[in-house]
Amino acid sequence: METTAQVEIDGQYRALREEAGFMDRSDRGKVLVSGADAVEYLQGQLTNDIEALEADQGCYSALLDRKGHMQGDMRVLRLSNGETWIDTEQEPLERVLRHLRTYSLGREVEIEDASEGWAITSVIGPASAEAVGIAAPVPEHAQRYLEHEGIEILAVATDLGLDLIVRSDHADAVRRLLVGSGAVEASPEAAEIVRVESGRPRYGREMTQRTIPQEAGITERAVSFTKGCYIGQETVARLHYKGRPNRQLRGLCLSAPARHGDPVRLGDRDLGEIGTAVVSPARGPIALAIVRREAEPGATVLVGEGTEAAVVEVPFR
């Protein structure tokens, strides 16, 4: 028998997949980078081509250590006012801030922790732009400004809809806009189901300080192989041109629900552990995991205390 919570999540999931739902993501860390050397500086620190971005464009990127391990992942936006916006998961925020501030010494660069001053609301679903009342900016990370109740809202295209960025004291106005348009307020649990189905890893779940970009399957989105040097480049480039990662991101279709951290095994060999496990109303129990490359699509592995799982490519089809 389904619980009330399950019924609610099922309804929210349908809204996210078929219409529009929204959730607050203001807990993400937010950094504003400005100054005459800001873009050139970030170009030498992050994995993607920051200098190639025009105003109102953006990209997904990562910060690595010198051995190519991820210190954090982030969205980078070139704002129309000349500043560069970065937002990241809360867990790596202090590490990212410390790195950017340390290596900016002697440059005309200002690094501001803007986390408390700004709010982010994610709108997810095929009717996201309609719910906001704008034509959707494209491609992903493209930006468009709109005005509502006298406040300025920055709408940023995502893979699943739009993110709306406003000053923190205007977050309630964004919620009123979305509720008034019929969008459904969704829980983090429902949004995680959609993320897992989409096959996008999350820092602190699938990705950690032990992960390199190729293992997480984010190279195509996060790494430029034509820009100049950046920290960790040697490892990433060598693996791209001459090797293959020992681990890779896979989807798992499970015979029963699993949990974050559950071990994944093939025979008596440990392959890795579950990053995020959810129960999808459309697909049943599924999970994302970065596992050893022996876990090829089509293989059957054991999770936790013996739950069987079929290995599949992501995104889930």
mmCIF file of N, CA and C in Angstrom, residues 205-295:
data_model
loop_
_atom_site.group_PDB
_atom_site.id
_atom_site.type_symbol
_atom_site.label_atom_id
_atom_site.label_comp_id
_atom_site.label_asym_id
_atom_site.label_seq_id
_atom_site.Cartn_x
_atom_site.Cartn_y
_atom_site.Cartn_z
ATOM 1 N N ARG A 205 27.464 13.145 -4.044
ATOM 2 C CA ARG A 205 26.739 11.882 -4.160
ATOM 3 C C ARG A 205 27.551 10.914 -5.024
ATOM 4 N N GLU A 206 27.479 11.078 -6.351
ATOM 5 C CA GLU A 206 28.313 10.253 -7.225
ATOM 6 C C GLU A 206 29.756 10.745 -7.242
ATOM 7 N N MET A 207 29.948 12.066 -7.294
ATOM 8 C CA MET A 207 31.281 12.653 -7.441
ATOM 9 C C MET A 207 31.823 13.127 -6.103
ATOM 10 N N THR A 208 33.129 12.871 -5.875
ATOM 11 C CA THR A 208 33.807 13.286 -4.653
ATOM 12 C C THR A 208 35.199 13.804 -5.021
ATOM 13 N N GLN A 209 36.003 14.086 -4.013
ATOM 14 C CA GLN A 209 37.381 14.518 -4.251
ATOM 15 C C GLN A 209 38.257 13.401 -4.815
ATOM 16 N N ARG A 210 37.736 12.200 -4.908
ATOM 17 C CA ARG A 210 38.493 11.084 -5.498
ATOM 18 C C ARG A 210 38.183 10.907 -6.984
ATOM 19 N N THR A 211 37.205 11.668 -7.491
ATOM 20 C CA THR A 211 36.706 11.458 -8.849
ATOM 21 C C THR A 211 37.442 12.319 -9.861
ATOM 22 N N ILE A 212 37.713 11.766 -11.039
ATOM 23 C CA ILE A 212 38.205 12.555 -12.159
ATOM 24 C C ILE A 212 37.055 12.710 -13.164
ATOM 25 N N PRO A 213 37.053 13.755 -13.988
ATOM 26 C CA PRO A 213 35.905 14.025 -14.852
ATOM 27 C C PRO A 213 35.478 12.866 -15.737
ATOM 28 N N GLN A 214 36.443 12.128 -16.301
ATOM 29 C CA GLN A 214 36.069 11.028 -17.196
ATOM 30 C C GLN A 214 35.277 9.951 -16.468
ATOM 31 N N GLU A 215 35.601 9.710 -15.205
ATOM 32 C CA GLU A 215 34.876 8.693 -14.454
ATOM 33 C C GLU A 215 33.414 9.068 -14.271
ATOM 34 N N ALA A 216 33.169 10.357 -14.128
ATOM 35 C CA ALA A 216 31.805 10.842 -13.892
ATOM 36 C C ALA A 216 31.022 11.038 -15.183
ATOM 37 N N GLY A 217 31.665 10.859 -16.327
ATOM 38 C CA GLY A 217 30.976 11.028 -17.598
ATOM 39 C C GLY A 217 30.616 12.472 -17.913
ATOM 40 N N ILE A 218 31.384 13.425 -17.377
ATOM 41 C CA ILE A 218 31.055 14.843 -17.581
ATOM 42 C C ILE A 218 32.026 15.539 -18.524
ATOM 43 N N THR A 219 32.942 14.794 -19.115
ATOM 44 C CA THR A 219 33.983 15.411 -19.935
ATOM 45 C C THR A 219 33.416 16.256 -21.061
ATOM 46 N N GLU A 220 32.419 15.727 -21.760
ATOM 47 C CA GLU A 220 31.864 16.445 -22.904
ATOM 48 C C GLU A 220 31.249 17.774 -22.480
ATOM 49 N N ARG A 221 30.656 17.815 -21.302
ATOM 50 C CA ARG A 221 30.001 19.039 -20.836
ATOM 51 C C ARG A 221 30.950 19.989 -20.127
ATOM 52 N N ALA A 222 31.961 19.452 -19.435
ATOM 53 C CA ALA A 222 32.714 20.258 -18.482
ATOM 54 C C ALA A 222 34.145 20.573 -18.884
ATOM 55 N N VAL A 223 34.677 19.911 -19.912
ATOM 56 C CA VAL A 223 36.108 20.028 -20.193
ATOM 57 C C VAL A 223 36.335 20.506 -21.624
ATOM 58 N N SER A 224 37.210 21.492 -21.761
ATOM 59 C CA SER A 224 37.671 21.929 -23.076
ATOM 60 C C SER A 224 39.072 21.372 -23.317
ATOM 61 N N PHE A 225 39.274 20.750 -24.489
ATOM 62 C CA PHE A 225 40.589 20.223 -24.841
ATOM 63 C C PHE A 225 41.306 21.134 -25.832
ATOM 64 N N THR A 226 40.758 22.311 -26.075
ATOM 65 C CA THR A 226 41.382 23.237 -27.024
ATOM 66 C C THR A 226 41.836 24.529 -26.365
ATOM 67 N N LYS A 227 41.460 24.752 -25.098
ATOM 68 C CA LYS A 227 41.871 25.972 -24.410
ATOM 69 C C LYS A 227 43.301 25.813 -23.894
ATOM 70 N N GLY A 228 43.796 26.831 -23.233
ATOM 71 C CA GLY A 228 45.134 26.770 -22.665
ATOM 72 C C GLY A 228 45.177 25.926 -21.404
ATOM 73 N N CYS A 229 46.270 26.045 -20.679
ATOM 74 C CA CYS A 229 46.505 25.206 -19.503
ATOM 75 C C CYS A 229 45.600 25.588 -18.340
ATOM 76 N N TYR A 230 45.309 24.603 -17.513
ATOM 77 C CA TYR A 230 44.591 24.817 -16.260
ATOM 78 C C TYR A 230 45.057 23.741 -15.287
ATOM 79 N N ILE A 231 44.791 23.943 -14.035
ATOM 80 C CA ILE A 231 45.239 23.005 -13.017
ATOM 81 C C ILE A 231 44.580 21.641 -13.235
ATOM 82 N N GLY A 232 45.382 20.584 -13.266
ATOM 83 C CA GLY A 232 44.878 19.226 -13.466
ATOM 84 C C GLY A 232 44.765 18.809 -14.921
ATOM 85 N N GLN A 233 45.135 19.685 -15.830
ATOM 86 C CA GLN A 233 44.951 19.409 -17.254
ATOM 87 C C GLN A 233 45.723 18.178 -17.719
ATOM 88 N N GLU A 234 46.931 17.995 -17.246
ATOM 89 C CA GLU A 234 47.781 16.929 -17.758
ATOM 90 C C GLU A 234 47.130 15.558 -17.599
ATOM 91 N N THR A 235 46.583 15.305 -16.408
ATOM 92 C CA THR A 235 45.940 14.012 -16.162
ATOM 93 C C THR A 235 44.724 13.821 -17.053
ATOM 94 N N VAL A 236 43.878 14.842 -17.137
ATOM 95 C CA VAL A 236 42.647 14.745 -17.914
ATOM 96 C C VAL A 236 42.956 14.569 -19.400
ATOM 97 N N ALA A 237 43.916 15.333 -19.913
ATOM 98 C CA ALA A 237 44.256 15.236 -21.333
ATOM 99 C C ALA A 237 44.904 13.899 -21.662
ATOM 100 N N ARG A 238 45.789 13.431 -20.816
ATOM 101 C CA ARG A 238 46.457 12.145 -21.078
ATOM 102 C C ARG A 238 45.442 11.009 -21.138
ATOM 103 N N LEU A 239 44.494 11.011 -20.216
ATOM 104 C CA LEU A 239 43.481 9.963 -20.213
ATOM 105 C C LEU A 239 42.568 10.077 -21.432
ATOM 106 N N HIS A 240 42.267 11.303 -21.847
ATOM 107 C CA HIS A 240 41.386 11.527 -22.994
ATOM 108 C C HIS A 240 42.008 11.002 -24.286
ATOM 109 N N TYR A 241 43.295 11.250 -24.467
ATOM 110 C CA TYR A 241 43.939 10.911 -25.738
ATOM 111 C C TYR A 241 44.578 9.522 -25.754
ATOM 112 N N LYS A 242 44.938 9.004 -24.589
ATOM 113 C CA LYS A 242 45.732 7.786 -24.588
ATOM 114 C C LYS A 242 45.193 6.668 -23.710
ATOM 115 N N GLY A 243 44.124 6.904 -22.986
ATOM 116 C CA GLY A 243 43.705 5.881 -22.037
ATOM 117 C C GLY A 243 42.210 5.743 -21.927
ATOM 118 N N ARG A 244 41.796 5.074 -20.873
ATOM 119 C CA ARG A 244 40.402 4.833 -20.580
ATOM 120 C C ARG A 244 40.268 4.761 -19.064
ATOM 121 N N PRO A 245 39.278 5.433 -18.484
ATOM 122 C CA PRO A 245 39.176 5.417 -17.023
ATOM 123 C C PRO A 245 38.885 4.016 -16.493
ATOM 124 N N ASN A 246 39.408 3.719 -15.320
ATOM 125 C CA ASN A 246 39.139 2.426 -14.690
ATOM 126 C C ASN A 246 37.724 2.346 -14.136
ATOM 127 N N ARG A 247 37.120 3.525 -13.893
ATOM 128 C CA ARG A 247 35.748 3.564 -13.382
ATOM 129 C C ARG A 247 34.903 4.446 -14.295
ATOM 130 N N GLN A 248 33.605 4.238 -14.281
ATOM 131 C CA GLN A 248 32.726 5.057 -15.113
ATOM 132 C C GLN A 248 31.316 5.095 -14.526
ATOM 133 N N LEU A 249 30.591 6.149 -14.882
ATOM 134 C CA LEU A 249 29.229 6.323 -14.391
ATOM 135 C C LEU A 249 28.292 5.359 -15.099
ATOM 136 N N ARG A 250 27.501 4.641 -14.314
ATOM 137 C CA ARG A 250 26.522 3.715 -14.861
ATOM 138 C C ARG A 250 25.176 3.894 -14.150
ATOM 139 N N GLY A 251 24.125 3.448 -14.846
ATOM 140 C CA GLY A 251 22.822 3.344 -14.226
ATOM 141 C C GLY A 251 22.589 1.917 -13.784
ATOM 142 N N LEU A 252 21.805 1.763 -12.723
ATOM 143 C CA LEU A 252 21.458 0.435 -12.225
ATOM 144 C C LEU A 252 19.940 0.328 -12.108
ATOM 145 N N CYS A 253 19.374 -0.718 -12.686
ATOM 146 C CA CYS A 253 17.954 -1.032 -12.527
ATOM 147 C C CYS A 253 17.875 -2.161 -11.501
ATOM 148 N N LEU A 254 17.349 -1.833 -10.329
ATOM 149 C CA LEU A 254 17.440 -2.715 -9.173
ATOM 150 C C LEU A 254 16.180 -3.549 -8.990
ATOM 151 N N SER A 255 16.348 -4.712 -8.359
ATOM 152 C CA SER A 255 15.199 -5.555 -8.031
ATOM 153 C C SER A 255 14.530 -5.122 -6.736
ATOM 154 N N ALA A 256 15.190 -4.260 -5.973
ATOM 155 C CA ALA A 256 14.630 -3.724 -4.726
ATOM 156 C C ALA A 256 15.340 -2.404 -4.439
ATOM 157 N N PRO A 257 14.749 -1.529 -3.641
ATOM 158 C CA PRO A 257 15.386 -0.234 -3.351
ATOM 159 C C PRO A 257 16.754 -0.404 -2.696
ATOM 160 N N ALA A 258 17.625 0.550 -2.979
ATOM 161 C CA ALA A 258 18.973 0.575 -2.398
ATOM 162 C C ALA A 258 19.193 1.903 -1.693
ATOM 163 N N ARG A 259 20.393 2.077 -1.138
ATOM 164 C CA ARG A 259 20.710 3.294 -0.410
ATOM 165 C C ARG A 259 22.070 3.839 -0.840
ATOM 166 N N HIS A 260 22.257 5.134 -0.628
ATOM 167 C CA HIS A 260 23.557 5.765 -0.875
ATOM 168 C C HIS A 260 24.634 5.016 -0.088
ATOM 169 N N GLY A 261 25.723 4.685 -0.762
ATOM 170 C CA GLY A 261 26.836 4.018 -0.098
ATOM 171 C C GLY A 261 26.790 2.509 -0.131
ATOM 172 N N ASP A 262 25.675 1.921 -0.571
ATOM 173 C CA ASP A 262 25.628 0.459 -0.665
ATOM 174 C C ASP A 262 26.702 -0.038 -1.633
ATOM 175 N N PRO A 263 27.437 -1.093 -1.269
ATOM 176 C CA PRO A 263 28.473 -1.606 -2.163
ATOM 177 C C PRO A 263 27.883 -2.270 -3.395
ATOM 178 N N VAL A 264 28.629 -2.194 -4.493
ATOM 179 C CA VAL A 264 28.256 -2.848 -5.745
ATOM 180 C C VAL A 264 29.322 -3.894 -6.044
ATOM 181 N N ARG A 265 28.903 -5.147 -6.299
ATOM 182 C CA ARG A 265 29.858 -6.234 -6.504
ATOM 183 C C ARG A 265 29.516 -7.026 -7.759
ATOM 184 N N LEU A 266 30.530 -7.604 -8.352
ATOM 185 C CA LEU A 266 30.386 -8.551 -9.455
ATOM 186 C C LEU A 266 31.151 -9.792 -9.057
ATOM 187 N N GLY A 267 30.421 -10.853 -8.710
ATOM 188 C CA GLY A 267 31.081 -12.017 -8.135
ATOM 189 C C GLY A 267 31.658 -11.631 -6.783
ATOM 190 N N ASP A 268 32.944 -11.888 -6.596
ATOM 191 C CA ASP A 268 33.579 -11.507 -5.329
ATOM 192 C C ASP A 268 34.390 -10.228 -5.471
ATOM 193 N N ARG A 269 34.182 -9.479 -6.540
ATOM 194 C CA ARG A 269 34.948 -8.268 -6.809
ATOM 195 C C ARG A 269 34.129 -7.038 -6.469
ATOM 196 N N ASP A 270 34.704 -6.163 -5.658
ATOM 197 C CA ASP A 270 34.067 -4.895 -5.338
ATOM 198 C C ASP A 270 34.243 -3.927 -6.499
ATOM 199 N N LEU A 271 33.133 -3.360 -6.976
ATOM 200 C CA LEU A 271 33.176 -2.475 -8.137
ATOM 201 C C LEU A 271 33.020 -1.003 -7.772
ATOM 202 N N GLY A 272 32.470 -0.707 -6.610
ATOM 203 C CA GLY A 272 32.207 0.678 -6.219
ATOM 204 C C GLY A 272 31.042 0.726 -5.262
ATOM 205 N N GLU A 273 30.344 1.845 -5.235
ATOM 206 C CA GLU A 273 29.212 1.977 -4.328
ATOM 207 C C GLU A 273 28.144 2.870 -4.945
ATOM 208 N N ILE A 274 26.940 2.742 -4.437
ATOM 209 C CA ILE A 274 25.820 3.531 -4.929
ATOM 210 C C ILE A 274 26.033 5.012 -4.599
ATOM 211 N N GLY A 275 25.807 5.868 -5.608
ATOM 212 C CA GLY A 275 25.844 7.304 -5.363
ATOM 213 C C GLY A 275 24.483 7.797 -4.917
ATOM 214 N N THR A 276 23.490 7.667 -5.783
ATOM 215 C CA THR A 276 22.118 8.062 -5.456
ATOM 216 C C THR A 276 21.183 6.944 -5.883
ATOM 217 N N ALA A 277 20.283 6.557 -4.973
ATOM 218 C CA ALA A 277 19.272 5.544 -5.271
ATOM 219 C C ALA A 277 17.894 6.148 -5.040
ATOM 220 N N VAL A 278 16.977 5.918 -5.969
ATOM 221 C CA VAL A 278 15.615 6.437 -5.877
ATOM 222 C C VAL A 278 14.649 5.352 -6.325
ATOM 223 N N VAL A 279 13.373 5.580 -6.066
ATOM 224 C CA VAL A 279 12.322 4.727 -6.610
ATOM 225 C C VAL A 279 11.510 5.579 -7.569
ATOM 226 N N SER A 280 11.662 5.318 -8.850
ATOM 227 C CA SER A 280 10.995 6.086 -9.887
ATOM 228 C C SER A 280 9.590 5.547 -10.119
ATOM 229 N N PRO A 281 8.570 6.431 -10.138
ATOM 230 C CA PRO A 281 7.220 5.961 -10.467
ATOM 231 C C PRO A 281 7.143 5.306 -11.849
ATOM 232 N N ALA A 282 8.048 5.681 -12.747
ATOM 233 C CA ALA A 282 8.022 5.131 -14.103
ATOM 234 C C ALA A 282 8.904 3.896 -14.261
ATOM 235 N N ARG A 283 9.981 3.813 -13.488
ATOM 236 C CA ARG A 283 10.975 2.762 -13.728
ATOM 237 C C ARG A 283 11.257 1.875 -12.525
ATOM 238 N N GLY A 284 10.671 2.159 -11.387
ATOM 239 C CA GLY A 284 10.946 1.375 -10.198
ATOM 240 C C GLY A 284 12.262 1.786 -9.558
ATOM 241 N N PRO A 285 12.871 0.914 -8.757
ATOM 242 C CA PRO A 285 14.126 1.263 -8.086
ATOM 243 C C PRO A 285 15.282 1.386 -9.089
ATOM 244 N N ILE A 286 15.928 2.533 -9.095
ATOM 245 C CA ILE A 286 17.077 2.775 -9.968
ATOM 246 C C ILE A 286 18.142 3.521 -9.182
ATOM 247 N N ALA A 287 19.353 3.567 -9.734
ATOM 248 C CA ALA A 287 20.450 4.248 -9.030
ATOM 249 C C ALA A 287 21.509 4.684 -10.021
ATOM 250 N N LEU A 288 22.304 5.642 -9.593
ATOM 251 C CA LEU A 288 23.528 6.033 -10.287
ATOM 252 C C LEU A 288 24.717 5.609 -9.438
ATOM 253 N N ALA A 289 25.761 5.141 -10.095
ATOM 254 C CA ALA A 289 26.975 4.739 -9.385
ATOM 255 C C ALA A 289 28.167 4.858 -10.318
ATOM 256 N N ILE A 290 29.289 5.280 -9.771
ATOM 257 C CA ILE A 290 30.553 5.223 -10.502
ATOM 258 C C ILE A 290 31.229 3.927 -10.096
ATOM 259 N N VAL A 291 31.360 3.011 -11.057
ATOM 260 C CA VAL A 291 31.822 1.656 -10.769
ATOM 261 C C VAL A 291 32.954 1.275 -11.724
ATOM 262 N N ARG A 292 33.660 0.228 -11.367
ATOM 263 C CA ARG A 292 34.736 -0.248 -12.223
ATOM 264 C C ARG A 292 34.190 -0.664 -13.583
ATOM 265 N N ARG A 293 35.057 -0.571 -14.594
ATOM 266 C CA ARG A 293 34.588 -0.745 -15.966
ATOM 267 C C ARG A 293 34.186 -2.174 -16.293
ATOM 268 N N GLU A 294 34.433 -3.131 -15.380
ATOM 269 C CA GLU A 294 33.912 -4.476 -15.591
ATOM 270 C C GLU A 294 32.383 -4.479 -15.628
ATOM 271 N N ALA A 295 31.781 -3.473 -15.003
ATOM 272 C CA ALA A 295 30.315 -3.389 -14.979
ATOM 273 C C ALA A 295 29.831 -2.762 -16.282
#
